[in-house]
XYZ file of C-alpha atoms in Angstrom:
376
model
C 0.003 0.251 -0.004
C 1.858 3.322 -1.402
C 1.205 5.707 1.453
C 0.670 9.166 1.854
C 2.769 12.627 2.864
C 0.415 15.014 4.391
C 1.673 18.673 5.143
C 0.027 21.996 6.381
C 2.957 23.804 7.304
C 3.214 27.825 8.297
C 6.812 29.999 8.589
C 7.072 33.619 8.405
C 10.456 35.642 7.975
C 9.801 39.055 8.065
C 7.878 40.169 5.179
C 7.485 36.395 3.922
C 4.816 34.158 4.621
C 4.562 30.690 3.911
C 1.138 28.932 4.366
C 1.597 25.771 2.482
C -0.664 22.645 2.255
C -1.064 19.427 0.561
C -1.426 15.409 -0.057
C 0.132 13.122 -2.136
C 0.674 9.662 -2.558
C 4.295 8.610 -1.373
C 5.853 6.805 -4.731
C 7.539 7.715 -7.877
C 8.940 11.739 -8.075
C 7.225 14.602 -6.458
C 8.401 18.009 -7.462
C 7.768 20.740 -5.476
C 8.100 23.672 -8.056
C 8.115 27.391 -8.584
C 10.306 30.863 -8.540
C 13.135 31.457 -6.607
C 11.539 32.396 -3.162
C 8.318 31.222 -3.660
C 9.359 28.679 -0.174
C 10.309 25.749 -1.998
C 13.263 24.933 0.210
C 11.507 26.973 3.191
C 8.566 23.867 2.637
C 11.152 21.220 2.261
C 13.594 22.033 5.317
C 9.947 22.376 7.317
C 9.375 18.500 5.629
C 13.093 17.114 6.492
C 12.980 18.534 10.212
C 15.640 21.146 10.214
C 13.062 24.087 11.258
C 11.863 23.573 14.652
C 9.792 27.309 14.044
C 8.210 25.953 11.210
C 4.483 25.166 12.620
C 1.633 22.748 11.309
C 1.463 19.288 10.331
C 3.587 16.620 8.851
C 2.714 13.128 8.747
C 4.014 10.093 6.569
C 1.825 7.288 6.336
C 0.311 6.710 10.046
C 3.421 8.801 11.350
C 3.636 11.599 12.783
C 7.061 13.759 12.462
C 5.228 17.291 13.184
C 2.353 18.592 14.992
C 2.378 21.792 16.399
C -0.476 21.900 18.420
C 0.225 19.108 19.875
C 3.667 19.956 20.653
C 5.138 16.941 18.651
C 8.510 17.319 17.035
C 10.928 14.594 15.836
C 14.014 15.981 14.916
C 15.230 15.216 11.621
C 17.896 12.524 12.668
C 14.750 10.537 13.404
C 12.441 11.145 10.386
C 14.485 8.843 7.769
C 14.715 11.033 5.591
C 17.823 11.490 3.508
C 18.790 14.503 2.014
C 20.973 16.155 -0.831
C 21.713 20.004 -0.961
C 22.501 22.102 -4.262
C 25.896 22.065 -2.473
C 26.747 18.267 -1.981
C 28.229 18.931 1.556
C 30.668 15.770 1.302
C 32.922 15.105 3.876
C 35.665 16.990 2.378
C 38.599 14.950 4.753
C 37.177 11.232 3.268
C 37.972 10.402 -0.175
C 34.112 8.961 -2.322
C 34.884 5.880 -0.492
C 34.977 6.753 2.683
C 32.024 9.309 2.720
C 29.698 6.156 1.093
C 31.525 4.412 3.860
C 29.576 6.217 6.529
C 26.536 6.326 5.694
C 26.228 2.929 5.087
C 27.943 2.012 8.440
C 25.542 4.682 10.287
C 22.607 3.302 8.765
C 23.349 -0.521 9.704
C 24.033 0.800 13.312
C 20.827 2.009 13.741
C 18.877 -0.685 12.179
C 18.989 -0.305 8.644
C 16.819 3.029 8.191
C 13.543 2.008 6.154
C 14.402 -1.495 6.284
C 15.630 -1.391 2.287
C 17.849 -3.685 1.224
C 19.865 -0.364 -0.455
C 23.693 -2.570 -0.828
C 26.802 -0.314 -1.790
C 27.513 -2.378 -4.885
C 24.378 -1.579 -6.242
C 24.243 2.119 -5.474
C 28.321 2.761 -6.523
C 26.917 1.131 -10.024
C 23.733 2.595 -10.310
C 25.529 5.834 -9.959
C 28.926 4.590 -11.783
C 30.682 5.898 -8.857
C 33.843 2.850 -9.224
C 35.726 5.096 -11.171
C 35.756 8.076 -8.425
C 36.085 5.998 -5.169
C 39.703 6.995 -4.348
C 39.177 10.582 -4.985
C 38.597 13.327 -2.228
C 35.648 15.367 -2.777
C 38.230 18.472 -3.992
C 38.760 16.739 -6.937
C 35.485 16.174 -8.351
C 33.333 18.260 -10.937
C 29.889 19.243 -10.009
C 28.250 16.316 -11.351
C 30.457 13.515 -9.853
C 29.842 15.903 -6.271
C 26.108 15.288 -6.999
C 26.451 11.467 -7.568
C 28.372 11.197 -4.619
C 26.204 13.192 -2.556
C 23.086 10.769 -3.958
C 24.573 7.597 -3.435
C 25.428 8.651 0.131
C 21.703 9.787 0.810
C 20.691 6.606 -0.492
C 23.311 4.014 1.599
C 21.065 5.824 4.558
C 18.381 3.846 3.051
C 16.087 6.303 4.143
C 12.080 6.411 4.310
C 11.896 9.808 1.930
C 14.552 11.138 -0.181
C 14.786 14.908 -0.491
C 16.925 16.891 -2.866
C 16.727 20.843 -2.921
C 17.870 22.188 -6.092
C 20.010 19.478 -6.648
C 21.139 20.683 -10.136
C 21.127 24.227 -9.988
C 24.665 24.593 -10.143
C 25.361 21.902 -12.899
C 25.755 23.054 -16.487
C 23.324 21.124 -18.921
C 26.248 18.627 -19.976
C 26.354 17.634 -16.331
C 22.801 17.996 -15.991
C 22.317 15.170 -19.217
C 24.684 13.352 -16.937
C 22.611 12.416 -14.190
C 19.178 13.257 -14.763
C 18.301 9.641 -15.914
C 19.919 8.482 -12.620
C 18.124 10.226 -11.013
C 15.269 9.257 -12.356
C 15.209 5.716 -11.483
C 16.084 5.788 -7.966
C 12.172 5.523 -6.784
C 11.868 2.541 -9.519
C 15.599 0.734 -8.409
C 15.628 1.623 -5.046
C 12.020 1.705 -3.667
C 12.625 5.329 -1.590
C 10.282 8.029 -3.370
C 11.626 11.368 -3.839
C 10.593 14.651 -3.021
C 12.582 17.489 -5.267
C 12.712 20.959 -5.067
C 13.229 23.022 -8.527
C 13.132 26.323 -10.189
C 13.647 25.127 -13.078
C 10.591 23.558 -15.264
C 12.833 21.269 -17.575
C 14.050 19.332 -14.661
C 10.392 18.968 -13.601
C 9.092 17.952 -16.910
C 11.993 15.183 -17.346
C 11.788 13.863 -13.755
C 7.956 14.623 -12.128
C 5.191 11.816 -11.827
C 3.660 14.988 -9.895
C 3.950 18.494 -9.145
C 3.630 21.034 -5.859
C 3.543 24.253 -7.734
C 4.286 27.334 -5.177
C 3.673 30.921 -5.915
C 4.128 33.380 -3.281
C 4.363 30.978 -0.404
C 1.076 29.468 -1.130
C 0.355 26.154 -3.101
C -1.617 26.846 -6.442
C -1.951 23.680 -7.797
C -1.296 19.741 -7.064
C -1.257 16.489 -8.868
C -0.117 14.417 -11.907
C 2.218 16.346 -13.932
C 0.605 16.041 -17.216
C -2.702 17.554 -15.904
C -0.807 20.697 -13.900
C 0.862 21.556 -16.677
C -1.941 22.302 -18.593
C -3.558 24.728 -15.750
C -3.213 27.846 -17.208
C -3.060 29.697 -13.997
C 0.365 28.247 -14.173
C 1.903 29.580 -17.197
C 3.210 32.805 -15.659
C 5.897 30.235 -13.591
C 6.751 28.704 -16.448
C 8.988 31.530 -18.569
C 10.407 30.708 -21.875
C 8.384 27.139 -21.599
C 5.014 28.625 -23.030
C 1.730 28.015 -23.044
C 1.484 24.357 -24.139
C 0.887 20.709 -22.599
C 2.768 17.424 -22.085
C 1.339 14.623 -24.010
C 2.090 10.657 -23.506
C 3.091 9.216 -26.673
C 4.746 5.580 -27.615
C 8.023 5.195 -29.909
C 6.646 2.503 -32.449
C 9.633 2.577 -35.312
C 12.630 4.736 -36.483
C 13.135 6.022 -40.160
C 16.815 6.190 -40.257
C 16.740 6.961 -43.932
C 13.858 10.214 -43.292
C 15.645 10.751 -40.313
C 12.428 10.404 -38.543
C 11.020 9.017 -35.677
C 7.264 7.535 -35.645
C 5.143 7.828 -32.386
C 1.438 6.859 -31.460
C -0.954 8.591 -29.140
C -4.092 7.708 -28.438
C -4.041 5.227 -31.951
C -3.082 8.042 -33.883
C 0.327 8.491 -35.443
C 3.075 11.695 -34.751
C 6.270 11.934 -36.947
C 9.094 13.546 -36.025
C 12.708 13.986 -36.126
C 15.009 11.139 -35.087
C 14.958 10.481 -31.435
C 18.170 8.448 -30.866
C 18.738 6.354 -27.785
C 14.799 5.701 -27.598
C 13.737 1.922 -28.291
C 10.668 1.128 -29.923
C 7.887 0.358 -27.317
C 9.310 3.356 -25.067
C 6.442 5.540 -23.889
C 7.909 9.351 -24.128
C 6.426 12.583 -22.718
C 6.678 15.305 -25.370
C 5.970 19.052 -24.816
C 4.154 20.816 -27.303
C 3.316 24.621 -27.573
C -0.063 26.054 -28.417
C 1.564 28.602 -30.638
C 2.472 25.200 -32.192
C -0.794 23.959 -33.017
C -3.267 25.153 -35.802
C -7.054 23.640 -36.304
C -8.929 22.377 -39.317
C -12.288 20.965 -40.011
C -11.308 18.626 -41.899
C -7.657 17.175 -42.340
C -6.214 18.427 -45.548
C -4.758 17.487 -49.222
C -1.545 17.411 -50.222
C 0.187 19.450 -47.148
C 3.632 19.433 -45.731
C 2.264 19.030 -42.319
C 2.637 14.948 -41.259
C 0.967 15.516 -37.929
C -2.757 15.278 -38.292
C -4.581 14.450 -35.012
C -8.446 13.981 -34.864
C -9.375 16.077 -31.766
C -12.743 16.968 -30.119
C -13.130 20.971 -28.408
C -13.663 20.558 -24.482
C -12.980 24.269 -24.289
C -12.237 27.964 -25.591
C -10.979 30.958 -23.598
C -11.911 33.817 -25.535
C -11.672 36.951 -23.730
C -13.295 40.396 -25.457
C -10.256 41.985 -25.840
C -7.111 40.815 -27.755
C -6.820 38.793 -30.987
C -6.036 35.700 -29.411
C -7.938 32.820 -28.403
C -7.055 29.465 -26.864
C -8.989 26.209 -27.098
C -8.371 23.128 -25.217
C -8.926 19.837 -27.062
C -9.316 16.295 -26.286
C -7.139 14.106 -27.784
C -8.298 10.252 -26.794
C -8.238 11.416 -22.777
C -5.202 13.464 -22.904
C -5.084 16.928 -23.506
C -3.784 19.951 -26.284
C -4.193 23.374 -26.086
C -4.109 25.454 -29.501
C -3.895 28.834 -30.183
C -5.658 30.986 -32.513
C -6.898 34.220 -33.662
C -10.747 34.964 -32.392
C -11.067 35.573 -36.021
C -10.591 32.494 -36.892
C -12.319 30.760 -34.107
C -15.475 33.052 -35.562
C -14.862 32.301 -39.615
C -14.841 28.426 -38.439
C -17.460 28.532 -36.230
C -15.678 26.540 -33.414
C -17.155 25.553 -30.291
C -17.129 22.701 -27.337
C -17.721 19.822 -28.559
C -16.894 20.348 -31.990
C -15.151 17.158 -33.561
C -11.730 18.571 -35.592
C -8.403 18.246 -36.902
C -5.172 19.326 -35.188
C -2.254 20.018 -37.392
C 0.912 20.356 -36.105
C 4.800 20.467 -37.486
C 6.822 18.072 -36.938
C 9.519 20.608 -36.553
C 7.453 22.432 -34.081
C 8.218 19.720 -31.033
C 10.895 20.985 -29.062
C 13.345 18.713 -28.201
C 14.763 20.089 -25.148
C 11.195 19.212 -23.629
C 11.329 15.693 -24.693
C 11.648 12.919 -21.661
C 11.727 9.806 -21.868
C 10.144 7.260 -19.321
C 12.109 7.330 -16.195
C 11.484 4.621 -15.684
C 12.852 2.880 -18.166
C 16.226 6.286 -19.127
């Protein structure tokens, strides 16, 4: 049975006040997302037990970690949570092997933490740490330090792994190296993850579900695909722009055309070759609303390869401005289309109508394509 993490926390710093509440199943990866200064790290510290001034409740399953009304406060070292911070915080006087051994011995000496069978060799193999074992932290790159910090946290055998902006100090190349390893943690080791980030691309690639914070308050929670479709979070996604995530499956690669054929809801999508993804592998795709055009019938003699039958389920068109946004149903998934209000009127579009969504292959943004974490 999947446990629930239930959080209701309040904390004030000068003019800033955190007042956040949510309850989510504790499985896979939950990403706490929001802009800098919105209270993400404060929330994580409250969950971890690093802030005795936090007020409210934190419960993991049937266990109470914090209940300020009942004067219950379980200190951090007794909560069984593993922590990884932006700056890694390794023991500089120990080599990598020593850092890992410290956590391993400490966990076993305390009765094995969560009781999970997390073995040292498995962690070293999963995070590719073997070449680093004799080296001191000062001789590691930023990405290598974070992999070691993650390995040390796993060897503490936590019930819950808490990550506070673990990738924010890494360049893109080093992020690419660690993301698949991080994504595989819940399935490989059976440890759920709660991760804080302000980078929406990290949320897209890692999150099974999201908690979105703004100004110290939770404005959205739920499955990642559903949360990212909500208009209220668009101002927080920056260059990510209005759009949605959809889940598709790799069907085949066509090397001669440098294309990959995908399927979604029984329909076909074609896009530039997705190297490294095997047929049958699920993927998430980010499709921007401005890249979706609509037609009442499938066009003929067109260069557009991706023509999907959809149904209009909602229309957002105010009295001002040139554009309207339409929510479209694609076999239970959602697309968004941004068209002019004139086109909306001239085509006679309305809720319940079946139309065709036209998406150019080149409009898929490859930066935001994410393979299924369990198979990365």
